[in-house]
mmCIF file of C-alpha atoms in Angstrom:
data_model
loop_
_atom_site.group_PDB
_atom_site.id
_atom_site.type_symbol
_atom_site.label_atom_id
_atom_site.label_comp_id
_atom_site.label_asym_id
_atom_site.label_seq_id
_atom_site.Cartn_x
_atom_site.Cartn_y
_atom_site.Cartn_z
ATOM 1 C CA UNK Q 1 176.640 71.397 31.339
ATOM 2 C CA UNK Q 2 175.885 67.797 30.737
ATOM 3 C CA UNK Q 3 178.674 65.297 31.813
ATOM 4 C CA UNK Q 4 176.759 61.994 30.643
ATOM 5 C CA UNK Q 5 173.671 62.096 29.253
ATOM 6 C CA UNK Q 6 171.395 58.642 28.995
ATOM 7 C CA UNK Q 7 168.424 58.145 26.645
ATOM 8 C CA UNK Q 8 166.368 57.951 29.672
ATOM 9 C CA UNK Q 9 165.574 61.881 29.820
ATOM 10 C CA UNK Q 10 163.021 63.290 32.404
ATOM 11 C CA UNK Q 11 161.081 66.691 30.932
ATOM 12 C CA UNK Q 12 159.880 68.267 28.027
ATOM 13 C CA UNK Q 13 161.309 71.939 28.442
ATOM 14 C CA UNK Q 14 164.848 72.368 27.038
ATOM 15 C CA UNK Q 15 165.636 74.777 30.106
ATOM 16 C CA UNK Q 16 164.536 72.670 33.013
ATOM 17 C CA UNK Q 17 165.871 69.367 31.499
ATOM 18 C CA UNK Q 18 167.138 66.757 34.194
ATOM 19 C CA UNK Q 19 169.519 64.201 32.858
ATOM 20 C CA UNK Q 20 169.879 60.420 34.505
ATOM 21 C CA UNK Q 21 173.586 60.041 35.564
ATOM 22 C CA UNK Q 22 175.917 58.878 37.636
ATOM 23 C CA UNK Q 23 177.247 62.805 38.370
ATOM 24 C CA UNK Q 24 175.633 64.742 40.857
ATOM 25 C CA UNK Q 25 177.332 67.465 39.585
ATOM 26 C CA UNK Q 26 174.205 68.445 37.219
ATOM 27 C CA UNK Q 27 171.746 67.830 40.010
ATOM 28 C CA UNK Q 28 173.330 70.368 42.151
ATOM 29 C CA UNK Q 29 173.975 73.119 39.187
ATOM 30 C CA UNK Q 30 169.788 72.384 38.488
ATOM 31 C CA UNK Q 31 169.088 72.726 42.325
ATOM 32 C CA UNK Q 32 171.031 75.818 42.469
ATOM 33 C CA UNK Q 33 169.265 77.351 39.404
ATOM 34 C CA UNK Q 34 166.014 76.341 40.999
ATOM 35 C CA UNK Q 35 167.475 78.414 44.066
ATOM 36 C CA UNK Q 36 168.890 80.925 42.271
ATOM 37 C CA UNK Q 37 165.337 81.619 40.219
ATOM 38 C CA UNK Q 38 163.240 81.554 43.689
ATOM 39 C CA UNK Q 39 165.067 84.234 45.414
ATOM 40 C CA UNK Q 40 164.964 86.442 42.091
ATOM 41 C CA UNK Q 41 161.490 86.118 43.045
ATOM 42 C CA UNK Q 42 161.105 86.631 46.034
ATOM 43 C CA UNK Q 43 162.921 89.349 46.366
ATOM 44 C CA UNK Q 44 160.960 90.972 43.965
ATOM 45 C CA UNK Q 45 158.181 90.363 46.739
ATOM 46 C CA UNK Q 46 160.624 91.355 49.652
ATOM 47 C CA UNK Q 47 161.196 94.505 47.947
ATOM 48 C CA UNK Q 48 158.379 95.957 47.409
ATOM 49 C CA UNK Q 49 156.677 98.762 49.337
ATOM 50 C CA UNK Q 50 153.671 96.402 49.971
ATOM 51 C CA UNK Q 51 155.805 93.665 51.363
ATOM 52 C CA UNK Q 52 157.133 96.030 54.036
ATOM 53 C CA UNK Q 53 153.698 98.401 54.598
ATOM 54 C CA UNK Q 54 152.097 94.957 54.796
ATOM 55 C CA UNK Q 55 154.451 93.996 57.441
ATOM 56 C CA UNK Q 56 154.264 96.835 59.395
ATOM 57 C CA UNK Q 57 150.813 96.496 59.586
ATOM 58 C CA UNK Q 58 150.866 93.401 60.986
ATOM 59 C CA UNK Q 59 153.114 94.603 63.465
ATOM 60 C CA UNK Q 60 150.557 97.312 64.392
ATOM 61 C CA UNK Q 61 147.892 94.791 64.500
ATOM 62 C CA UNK Q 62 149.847 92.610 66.966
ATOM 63 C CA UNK Q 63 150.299 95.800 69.247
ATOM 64 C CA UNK Q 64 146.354 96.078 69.138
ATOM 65 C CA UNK Q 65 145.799 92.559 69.630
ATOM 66 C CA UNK Q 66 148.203 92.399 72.851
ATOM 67 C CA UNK Q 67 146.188 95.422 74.180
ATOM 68 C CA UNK Q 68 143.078 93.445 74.066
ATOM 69 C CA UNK Q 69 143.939 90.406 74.957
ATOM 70 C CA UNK Q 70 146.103 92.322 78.003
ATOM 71 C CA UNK Q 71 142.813 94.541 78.828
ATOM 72 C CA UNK Q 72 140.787 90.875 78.477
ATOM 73 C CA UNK Q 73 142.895 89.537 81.048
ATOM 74 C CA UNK Q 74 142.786 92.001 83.820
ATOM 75 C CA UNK Q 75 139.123 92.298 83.356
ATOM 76 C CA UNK Q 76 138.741 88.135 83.621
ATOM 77 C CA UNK Q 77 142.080 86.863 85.681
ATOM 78 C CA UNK Q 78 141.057 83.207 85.193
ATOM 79 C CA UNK Q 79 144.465 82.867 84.023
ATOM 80 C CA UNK Q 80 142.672 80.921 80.753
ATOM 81 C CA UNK Q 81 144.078 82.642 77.666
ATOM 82 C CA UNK Q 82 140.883 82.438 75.077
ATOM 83 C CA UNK Q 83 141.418 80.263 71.942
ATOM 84 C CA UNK Q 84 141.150 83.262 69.809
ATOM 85 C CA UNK Q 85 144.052 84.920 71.606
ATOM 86 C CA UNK Q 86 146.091 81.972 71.461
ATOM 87 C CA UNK Q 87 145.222 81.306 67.613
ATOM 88 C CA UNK Q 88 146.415 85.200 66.925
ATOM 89 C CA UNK Q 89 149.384 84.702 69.212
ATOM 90 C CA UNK Q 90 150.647 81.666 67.003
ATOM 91 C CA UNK Q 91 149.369 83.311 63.644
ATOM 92 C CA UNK Q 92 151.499 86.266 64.290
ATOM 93 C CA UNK Q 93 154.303 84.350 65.310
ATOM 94 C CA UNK Q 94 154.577 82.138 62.222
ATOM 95 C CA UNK Q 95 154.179 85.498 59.864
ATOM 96 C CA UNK Q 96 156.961 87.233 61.750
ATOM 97 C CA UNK Q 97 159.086 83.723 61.215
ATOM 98 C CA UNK Q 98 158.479 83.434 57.503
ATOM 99 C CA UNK Q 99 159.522 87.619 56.854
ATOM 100 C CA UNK Q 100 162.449 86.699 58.442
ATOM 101 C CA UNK Q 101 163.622 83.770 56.799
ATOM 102 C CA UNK Q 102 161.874 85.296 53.100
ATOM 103 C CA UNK Q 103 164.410 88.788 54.340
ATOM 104 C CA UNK Q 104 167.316 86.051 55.373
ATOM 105 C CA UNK Q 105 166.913 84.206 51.576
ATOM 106 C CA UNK Q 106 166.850 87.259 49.885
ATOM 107 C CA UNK Q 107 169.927 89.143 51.110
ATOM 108 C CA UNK Q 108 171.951 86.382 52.766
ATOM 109 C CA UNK Q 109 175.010 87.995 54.509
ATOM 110 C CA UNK Q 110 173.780 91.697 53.511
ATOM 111 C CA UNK Q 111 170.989 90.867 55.780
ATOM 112 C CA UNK Q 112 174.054 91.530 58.828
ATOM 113 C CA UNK Q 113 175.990 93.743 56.664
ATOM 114 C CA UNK Q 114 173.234 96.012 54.952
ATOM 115 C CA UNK Q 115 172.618 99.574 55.803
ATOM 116 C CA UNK Q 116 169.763 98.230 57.731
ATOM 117 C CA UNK Q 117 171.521 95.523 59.817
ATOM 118 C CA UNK Q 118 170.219 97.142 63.260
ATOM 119 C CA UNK Q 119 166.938 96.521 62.595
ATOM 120 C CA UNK Q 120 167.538 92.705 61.250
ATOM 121 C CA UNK Q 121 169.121 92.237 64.448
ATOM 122 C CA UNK Q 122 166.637 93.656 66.342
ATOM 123 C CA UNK Q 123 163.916 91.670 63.636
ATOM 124 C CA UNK Q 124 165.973 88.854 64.778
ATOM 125 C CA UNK Q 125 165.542 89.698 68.311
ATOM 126 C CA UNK Q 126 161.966 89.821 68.518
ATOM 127 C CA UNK Q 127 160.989 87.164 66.967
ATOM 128 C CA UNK Q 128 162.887 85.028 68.569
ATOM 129 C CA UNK Q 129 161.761 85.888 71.738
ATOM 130 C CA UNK Q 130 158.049 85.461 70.293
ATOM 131 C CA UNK Q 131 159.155 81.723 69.480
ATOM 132 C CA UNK Q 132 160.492 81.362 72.853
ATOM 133 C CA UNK Q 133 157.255 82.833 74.394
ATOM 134 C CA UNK Q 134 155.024 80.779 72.202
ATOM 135 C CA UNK Q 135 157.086 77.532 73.200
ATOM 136 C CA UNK Q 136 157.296 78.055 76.662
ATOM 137 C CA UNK Q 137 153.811 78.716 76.688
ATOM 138 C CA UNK Q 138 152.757 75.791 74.628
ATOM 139 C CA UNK Q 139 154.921 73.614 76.992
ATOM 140 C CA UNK Q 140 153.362 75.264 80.034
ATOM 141 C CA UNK Q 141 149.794 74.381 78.648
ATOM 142 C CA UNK Q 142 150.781 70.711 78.422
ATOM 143 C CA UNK Q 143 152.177 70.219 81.738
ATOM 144 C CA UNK Q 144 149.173 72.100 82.775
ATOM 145 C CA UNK Q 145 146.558 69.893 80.872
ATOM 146 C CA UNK Q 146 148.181 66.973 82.968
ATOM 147 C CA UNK Q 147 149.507 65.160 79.752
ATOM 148 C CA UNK Q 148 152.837 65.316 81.487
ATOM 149 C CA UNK Q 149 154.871 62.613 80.288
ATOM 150 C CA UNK Q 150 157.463 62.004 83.876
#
């Protein structure tokens, strides 16, 4: 749907053509498109068996990781958390984040209405409490460094 179309065309492919006009009714059908093609996708990618055995691997990694680090600190209570720990800690945290906004794209409101909504709230649950954790301790580390602000 073109509603005024100039001379002054941007692209060489018929199907992702933008048009220079006054009407931003175009630029939000094209920006929905674009939307509309990345969640076909990714949900391809959500999908999938891998996406979810992938997942829940990382999950089971986590578990193993916490043991460690939770064995590593009641064999040295220093009270230091070790770089590596901290780098896994954050690693995990912003995987866990971007399955649940990729699972959140994908299905939208089936996400809370699905068969599966339990889980998704209890996804939901956990990783927000892994943001909170990794904020609080972030914020504890700074106050702790002495780069307090106050």
């Amino acid at each position: 749907k073109v509603i005024a179309t100039s001379s002054r065309e941007v692209g060489r492919n018929d199907s992702m053509r933008f048009s220079c006009q006054s009407s931003q009714s175009l630029l939000s059908e094209t920006v929905f498109d674009c939307l509309k093609q990345w969640r076909r996708r990714l949900q391809s990618v959500v999908l999938s068996p891998r996406f979810d055995w992938g997942f829940g691997f990382l999950v089971f990694l986590q578990g193993l990781v916490i043991g460690v680090q939770t064995d590593h600190m009641a064999r040295e209570p220093t009270g230091d958390v070790p770089t590596a720990f901290r780098a896994m800690d954050i690693t995990f945290c912003l995987l866990f984040n971007a399955e649940l906004l990729m699972r959140l794209f994908v299905f939208h409101k089936f996400f809370f209405i699905g068969d599966d909504w339990r889980w998704n709230l209890f996804d939901i649950a956990m990783v927000a409490l892994q943001n909170v954790e990794e904020i609080t301790t972030a914020v504890a580390m700074h106050d702790r460094d002495g780069n307090d602000d106050g």
